[in-house]
């Protein structure tokens, strides 16, 4: 293979990988059982765009048989990091960790395209670092949305004139609030709210004095306000004390997925500091991607080349932190009695369920959210055909790989259509990750599918009869 | 190696640039299949999307006397999809169409790239399934299954692929499109369909398959017998079959395999057991429980310390996932494995298993076992470290001694994984020269210039040249094993 070594590094590719604690690559025995679970392989049918092929490339890099050149990097960039392959793999290959480390090495040791550098500089390194900038951006987007311009672009003849990707991006826009959730509640101790019907269970939880922290994220902190508010309401109503640390930051998932481990390490250190010493029993996330990232922070510090950011904390600190991180649905489902005693609406409704990749394949949370939703009075939960299939959002994948992302989304919209045809009464589809919410919402809007899309907690809160 | 310019141009004209690949990275990832002990890169990879395109590229390659090979999901374990002599790979992954479901005749017509399990998923709602269930069923293609005549745990009762394929459409080596069979039984004259099934992609490229659908059994009972010794478990197998009971499946895992699947998939197998035996009975509900009780009694009589029954579908699925994904789970305890596929008469199970364990010990490597006990189809997995050249050599030696042992006990080389390149040399141990020549003559009828998947099934080198009508392809070179093993990235499954 030809060697292109125009990189900044003096270390060989092999040495770079040897420093990255990469031995788990050996767990892949090349059996191929993961192939059919991979959205890009199903789309392209090409071995190098399959999990096994990508691992084979990573292994080639690790062994020094391959070099960091575009032809090797491209298939790795086309990976959604959806981790469906991890669930399919019988050998326990930690695919996500290996890919993310590889992307880290790629970013630090190769030349990036101008588009990528700009995106990285303004978005990942700039915007997501600063709550003030996020609030400002949220304001601007809020005004932009209110101006009616996005609707004008998507609903009128403009849609035909403008580039498809641009029109689609209008559908993708988050619902911005222009306000920061964490600033609103910063560092207060939000007391449990008692419901009218005082049940034994509720007494029990208060006896335990459960205190939880809420992780608010970056974009989510300033948009889709209903999700955080509903989470807060539910937590308080089952009797938790809730704290929203004001000094928390973005989780860094988007950074890790795109190889920027430096910024992610910075966020990891900030977040662990923000949440520790607050006597929390759990750290609640409602974005599957953030939750998965917080649960895997220690991966960021296993490389011997983490440089100055080499972590000085004992591994036990990370373990303690990570073990506390729990998805809101998983958390709630541990208290079925408390939930059952809340005053729920009994209206009949059919809801479609979509399982976000980072909930199912990364956090391995699968059954409980479905059980929880199904247990609601009057609710019939229908799991989407291919519910565990990626929607193509995958962080900012839909912005950097628009074509493949669109193909993956098409498959999702097709399965929504099909499930809807089999269940014509369904009114709502729920998905527990904001990225998926934006993406699927854009998918159903641009295909004129008549469904509303909500985060499951918003749906739950909606059905709670509060007076 | 890559395409010559004019060939490339022609391929692009037929398929479009997007579906013609010969860059070094593509070739690198296509240099091995599920067997990584040997690697060899193709000249290029073509991705036809329609039968017409397939016919056109085959004609083109035939015209230029370039050898070629079909590839499904590349899960084969005998190197069937590893291109020899720089053959061109024709990737069949895009043939994913389900053409027709015919519930009256109980058939389904599919493209060869359809994944085995998807067929069952497609018709499950109607109460049917596609019976052959190789452990790789969630990834392997039906085209690969036909080529390898694949079996699976449930073939004990239901038979292998050849019993479930009613017809195929196939592109011959010169690009001629032929159809064999239809959506009904019976094909007067010699059974050509049977001949093609299991020909490991050397007779033609299959472009459409009519599969038989099997009604789902009314009920299934899955039992797990737990043993203190492998011998006892083998006795149970003989006892069940001896009593005239044909379970749907009869599968065994030994202690090492149990520890691997417990680490990876946690099916709840006891770690201190020397062996577990999975027995599945299925059929009409009436009488099934009675039969299950008989089996349970037999298992206990022959030494099972406990017999558990799966209480529901979830438990049953757990047991089966552990069994079916056992090969992969080995990654938990060993960086590489090399799996053999010998078949022996059932009665010889205890003897041969003892011998296998002794062979492993003699060479100082561990051999794990998970296999189709009911069929006497062994799958000894030789565990070794691919980075240690001595261990690689030992793995080879152990594999060969195990095969010798199988043949010595009246068995054969392969139950379901095929001969491929891996066991080609062994064919002359099993058959006399004359039989091999005759077999090659049959192949030569379909594949006269040996352009289709050369270097497979029959011993190399020179074998083809010796046979009366098979002439080696233009660029044929003797299969050079040492050269191929030298590839370090070969993960040596
Ligand atoms: C974990 C694991 C478990 C396995 N368990 C079993 C098992 O229980 N039973 C079993 O029988 N096998 C098993 N196998 C082996 C393998 O899965 C089967 O041989 C399977 O049929 C191969 O299918 P494939 O699509 O991967 O074919 P490939 O590996 O791509 O190809 C196999 C052969 O078929 C030929 N071929 C592929 N498609 C076509 C076509 N359209 N026309 C003509 N020729 C074609 C190829 O040229 C090649 O020679 C297992 C493999 C693994 C990795
Ligand atoms: S990642 Fe897992 S399933 Fe995929 S090839 Fe490797 S071992 Fe097999
Ligand atoms: S993470 Fe998703 S896209 Fe990437 S290889 Fe795995 S299954 Fe495929």
Coordinates of N, CA and C in Angstrom, one line a residue, chain A residues 1-2 14 18 25-37 41-49 52-67 69-73 75 78 85-93 367 386 389 411, chain B residues 18-19 21 23-26 28-36 39 47 71-75 91 93-94 96 115 118 135-139 260 264-265 321 324-332 334-337 385-387 486-493:
Chain A
X1 N 0.8 -1.2 0.0 CA 0.0 0.0 0.0 C 0.9 1.3 0.0
X2 N 0.5 2.2 -0.8 CA 1.4 3.4 -0.9 C 1.4 4.2 0.5
X14 N 1.7 2.8 13.5 CA 1.6 1.7 14.4 C 1.9 2.2 15.8
X18 N -0.5 1.9 19.1 CA 0.0 1.1 20.2 C -0.2 1.9 21.5
X25 N -8.9 -4.7 19.9 CA -9.1 -5.0 18.5 C -9.0 -6.5 18.2
X26 N -8.2 -7.2 19.1 CA -8.0 -8.6 18.9 C -9.3 -9.4 19.2
X27 N -10.3 -8.8 19.8 CA -11.5 -9.5 20.1 C -12.3 -9.9 18.8
X28 N -12.0 -9.1 17.8 CA -12.8 -9.4 16.6 C -12.2 -10.6 15.9
X29 N -13.0 -11.6 15.7 CA -12.6 -12.8 15.1 C -13.0 -13.0 13.6
X30 N -13.5 -11.8 13.1 CA -13.8 -11.8 11.7 C -15.0 -12.7 11.3
X31 N -15.9 -13.0 12.2 CA -17.0 -13.9 11.9 C -18.0 -13.3 11.0
X32 N -18.2 -12.0 11.0 CA -19.2 -11.4 10.1 C -20.6 -11.4 10.6
X33 N -20.8 -11.8 11.9 CA -22.2 -11.8 12.4 C -22.8 -10.4 12.5
X34 N -21.9 -9.4 12.5 CA -22.4 -8.1 12.7 C -22.9 -7.4 11.4
X35 N -22.6 -8.0 10.2 CA -22.7 -7.4 8.9 C -24.1 -6.8 8.7
X36 N -25.1 -7.7 8.9 CA -26.5 -7.3 8.5 C -27.1 -6.3 9.5
X37 N -26.4 -6.0 10.6 CA -27.0 -5.0 11.5 C -26.5 -3.6 11.2
X41 N -23.5 -0.9 5.6 CA -23.3 -2.1 4.8 C -24.5 -2.5 4.1
X42 N -25.7 -2.3 4.7 CA -26.9 -2.7 4.0 C -27.1 -1.7 2.9
X43 N -26.7 -0.5 3.1 CA -26.9 0.5 2.0 C -25.9 0.3 0.9
X44 N -24.7 0.0 1.2 CA -23.6 0.0 0.2 C -23.2 -1.4 -0.2
X45 N -23.4 -2.4 0.6 CA -23.0 -3.7 0.3 C -21.5 -4.0 0.1
X46 N -20.7 -3.1 0.7 CA -19.3 -3.1 0.5 C -18.6 -3.5 1.8
X47 N -17.8 -4.5 1.7 CA -17.1 -5.0 2.9 C -16.4 -3.9 3.7
X48 N -15.8 -3.0 3.0 CA -15.1 -2.0 3.8 C -16.0 -0.9 4.5
X49 N -17.3 -1.0 4.1 CA -18.2 -0.1 4.8 C -19.1 -1.0 5.8
X52 N -17.1 -5.3 10.2 CA -16.0 -6.2 10.2 C -14.9 -5.6 9.3
X53 N -15.3 -5.0 8.2 CA -14.3 -4.4 7.3 C -13.6 -3.2 8.0
X54 N -14.4 -2.4 8.7 CA -13.8 -1.2 9.3 C -12.8 -1.7 10.4
X55 N -13.2 -2.7 11.1 CA -12.3 -3.3 12.2 C -11.0 -3.8 11.5
X56 N -11.2 -4.4 10.4 CA -10.1 -5.0 9.7 C -9.1 -3.8 9.3
X57 N -9.7 -2.7 8.8 CA -8.9 -1.6 8.5 C -8.2 -1.0 9.8
X58 N -8.9 -0.9 10.8 CA -8.3 -0.4 12.1 C -7.2 -1.3 12.5
X59 N -7.4 -2.6 12.3 CA -6.4 -3.6 12.7 C -5.2 -3.4 11.9
X60 N -5.4 -3.2 10.6 CA -4.3 -3.0 9.7 C -3.5 -1.8 10.1
X61 N -4.2 -0.7 10.5 CA -3.5 0.5 11.0 C -2.7 0.2 12.3
X62 N -3.3 -0.5 13.2 CA -2.7 -0.9 14.5 C -1.5 -1.8 14.3
X63 N -1.5 -2.6 13.2 CA -0.4 -3.5 12.9 C 0.6 -2.8 12.1
X64 N 0.3 -1.6 11.6 CA 1.3 -0.9 10.7 C 1.3 -1.4 9.3
X65 N 0.2 -2.2 8.9 CA 0.1 -2.6 7.5 C -0.5 -1.6 6.7
X66 N -1.3 -0.7 7.3 CA -1.9 0.4 6.5 C -1.5 1.7 7.1
X67 N -1.6 2.7 6.3 CA -1.3 4.1 6.8 C -2.5 5.0 6.8
X69 N -4.2 7.2 5.3 CA -4.4 7.9 4.0 C -5.9 7.9 3.7
X70 N -6.3 8.8 2.8 CA -7.7 9.1 2.6 C -8.5 7.8 2.3
X71 N -7.9 6.9 1.5 CA -8.7 5.7 1.1 C -9.0 4.8 2.3
X72 N -8.2 4.9 3.3 CA -8.5 4.1 4.6 C -9.4 4.9 5.5
X73 N -9.2 6.2 5.5 CA -10.0 7.0 6.4 C -11.5 7.1 6.0
X75 N -13.8 5.2 4.5 CA -14.8 4.2 5.1 C -15.0 4.4 6.6
X78 N -17.4 7.2 7.1 CA -18.8 6.9 6.7 C -19.5 6.1 7.8
X85 N -23.6 -2.7 15.5 CA -22.7 -3.9 15.4 C -22.3 -4.4 16.8
X86 N -22.2 -3.5 17.8 CA -21.8 -4.0 19.1 C -22.9 -4.9 19.7
X87 N -24.2 -4.5 19.5 CA -25.2 -5.4 20.0 C -25.2 -6.7 19.3
X88 N -24.9 -6.7 18.0 CA -24.9 -8.0 17.2 C -23.7 -8.9 17.5
X89 N -22.6 -8.3 18.0 CA -21.4 -9.0 18.1 C -21.3 -10.0 19.3
X90 N -21.1 -11.3 19.0 CA -21.0 -12.2 20.1 C -19.7 -12.2 20.9
X91 N -18.8 -11.4 20.4 CA -17.4 -11.5 20.9 C -17.1 -10.3 21.8
X92 N -18.1 -9.4 22.0 CA -17.9 -8.3 22.9 C -16.8 -7.3 22.4
X93 N -16.8 -7.1 21.0 CA -15.8 -6.1 20.5 C -16.4 -4.7 20.8
X367 N -35.4 -2.9 27.1 CA -36.7 -3.3 27.4 C -37.5 -2.4 28.3
X386 N -38.1 -2.4 12.7 CA -36.7 -1.9 12.6 C -36.5 -0.7 13.6
X389 N -33.0 0.4 14.4 CA -32.2 0.8 13.2 C -31.9 2.3 13.3
X411 N -34.9 4.8 5.0 CA -35.3 3.5 5.5 C -36.2 3.7 6.7
Chain B
X18 N -19.5 3.7 -9.9 CA -19.7 3.5 -8.5 C -19.6 2.1 -8.0
X19 N -19.9 1.2 -9.0 CA -20.0 -0.3 -8.6 C -18.8 -1.1 -9.2
X21 N -14.8 -1.5 -8.2 CA -13.8 -1.0 -7.3 C -12.5 -1.8 -7.4
X23 N -9.5 -0.2 -5.9 CA -8.5 0.5 -5.1 C -7.9 -0.4 -4.0
X24 N -6.7 -0.2 -3.6 CA -6.0 -1.1 -2.7 C -6.7 -1.4 -1.4
X25 N -7.5 -0.4 -0.9 CA -8.2 -0.6 0.4 C -9.3 -1.6 0.2
X26 N -10.1 -1.4 -0.9 CA -11.1 -2.4 -1.2 C -10.5 -3.8 -1.3
X28 N -7.9 -4.9 0.0 CA -7.4 -5.4 1.3 C -8.5 -6.0 2.1
X29 N -9.7 -5.3 2.1 CA -10.8 -5.9 2.9 C -11.5 -7.1 2.3
X30 N -11.2 -7.3 1.0 CA -11.8 -8.5 0.3 C -10.8 -9.6 0.2
X31 N -9.7 -9.6 0.9 CA -8.7 -10.6 0.7 C -9.0 -11.9 1.6
X32 N -10.0 -11.8 2.5 CA -10.3 -13.1 3.2 C -11.8 -13.1 3.5
X33 N -12.3 -14.2 3.9 CA -13.7 -14.3 4.3 C -13.7 -14.7 5.8
X34 N -14.6 -15.6 6.2 CA -14.7 -16.0 7.6 C -13.4 -16.8 8.1
X35 N -12.7 -17.3 7.1 CA -11.4 -18.0 7.3 C -10.3 -17.0 7.0
X36 N -9.6 -16.6 8.0 CA -8.6 -15.6 7.7 C -7.2 -16.2 7.8
X39 N -5.0 -15.5 3.1 CA -5.5 -14.3 2.5 C -5.0 -14.1 1.1
X47 N -19.9 -5.0 -8.3 CA -21.1 -5.0 -7.6 C -22.3 -4.9 -8.5
X71 N -19.3 -13.8 -4.3 CA -19.2 -13.7 -2.8 C -20.5 -13.2 -2.2
X72 N -20.9 -13.9 -1.2 CA -22.1 -13.4 -0.5 C -21.7 -12.5 0.7
X73 N -21.9 -13.0 1.9 CA -21.5 -12.2 3.1 C -20.1 -12.5 3.5
X74 N -19.5 -13.4 2.9 CA -18.1 -13.7 3.3 C -18.0 -14.3 4.7
X75 N -19.0 -15.1 5.1 CA -18.9 -15.8 6.4 C -18.4 -17.2 6.3
X91 N -19.5 -9.4 -6.1 CA -20.2 -9.3 -4.8 C -21.7 -9.3 -5.0
X93 N -24.1 -8.9 -2.8 CA -24.9 -8.3 -1.7 C -26.1 -7.5 -2.2
X94 N -26.0 -7.0 -3.4 CA -27.1 -6.1 -3.9 C -28.4 -6.9 -4.3
X96 N -30.9 -8.3 -3.2 CA -31.6 -8.5 -1.9 C -33.1 -8.6 -2.1
X115 N -30.4 -12.3 3.2 CA -29.9 -13.0 4.4 C -30.8 -14.1 4.8
X118 N -33.7 -13.4 7.2 CA -34.7 -12.5 6.6 C -35.8 -13.3 6.0
X135 N -25.6 -21.4 12.0 CA -25.4 -20.5 13.1 C -25.1 -19.1 12.7
X136 N -24.7 -19.0 11.5 CA -24.4 -17.6 10.9 C -25.6 -17.0 10.3
X137 N -26.8 -17.6 10.5 CA -28.0 -17.2 9.7 C -28.3 -15.7 9.8
X138 N -27.9 -15.0 10.8 CA -28.3 -13.6 10.8 C -27.4 -12.8 9.9
X139 N -26.4 -13.4 9.3 CA -25.5 -12.6 8.4 C -25.3 -13.3 7.1
X260 N -16.8 -19.4 27.5 CA -16.7 -18.3 26.5 C -18.1 -17.7 26.3
X264 N -19.6 -13.9 27.3 CA -20.1 -13.0 26.2 C -21.6 -12.8 26.3
X265 N -22.4 -13.8 26.5 CA -23.8 -13.8 26.2 C -24.7 -14.1 27.4
X321 N -29.2 -18.2 21.2 CA -28.2 -17.2 20.8 C -26.8 -17.7 21.2
X324 N -25.7 -20.4 18.9 CA -25.4 -20.0 17.5 C -24.3 -19.0 17.4
X325 N -24.0 -18.3 18.4 CA -23.0 -17.3 18.4 C -21.7 -17.7 19.1
X326 N -21.7 -19.0 19.4 CA -20.6 -19.6 20.2 C -19.2 -19.3 19.5
X327 N -19.1 -19.5 18.2 CA -17.8 -19.3 17.5 C -17.3 -17.9 17.8
X328 N -18.2 -16.9 17.6 CA -17.8 -15.5 17.8 C -17.4 -15.3 19.3
X329 N -18.1 -15.9 20.2 CA -17.8 -15.7 21.6 C -16.4 -16.1 22.0
X330 N -15.8 -16.9 21.2 CA -14.4 -17.3 21.5 C -13.5 -16.1 21.6
X331 N -13.8 -15.0 20.9 CA -13.0 -13.8 21.0 C -12.8 -13.4 22.4
X332 N -13.7 -13.8 23.3 CA -13.6 -13.4 24.7 C -12.5 -14.1 25.4
X334 N -9.8 -16.0 23.5 CA -8.7 -16.3 22.7 C -8.6 -15.3 21.5
X335 N -7.4 -14.8 21.2 CA -7.4 -13.9 20.1 C -7.7 -14.5 18.7
X336 N -7.5 -15.8 18.6 CA -7.9 -16.4 17.3 C -8.3 -17.9 17.5
X337 N -9.1 -18.3 16.6 CA -9.5 -19.7 16.6 C -9.4 -20.3 15.2
X385 N -2.8 -18.0 19.4 CA -2.5 -16.6 19.2 C -1.9 -16.4 17.9
X386 N -2.6 -15.7 17.0 CA -2.1 -15.6 15.7 C -0.7 -14.8 15.6
X387 N -0.4 -14.1 16.6 CA 0.9 -13.4 16.6 C 2.1 -14.3 16.9
X486 N 1.6 -15.9 5.5 CA 2.5 -14.9 6.0 C 1.8 -13.6 6.3
X487 N 0.6 -13.4 5.7 CA 0.0 -12.1 6.0 C -0.3 -12.0 7.5
X488 N 0.2 -10.9 8.1 CA 0.0 -10.8 9.5 C -1.4 -10.4 10.0
X489 N -2.0 -9.7 9.1 CA -3.3 -9.2 9.5 C -4.3 -10.4 9.5
X490 N -3.9 -11.5 8.9 CA -4.8 -12.6 8.9 C -5.2 -13.0 10.3
X491 N -6.5 -12.8 10.6 CA -6.9 -13.0 12.0 C -7.0 -14.5 12.3
X492 N -6.9 -15.2 11.2 CA -6.8 -16.6 11.4 C -8.0 -17.2 12.2
X493 N -9.2 -17.1 11.6 CA -10.3 -17.6 12.3 C -10.3 -19.1 12.1

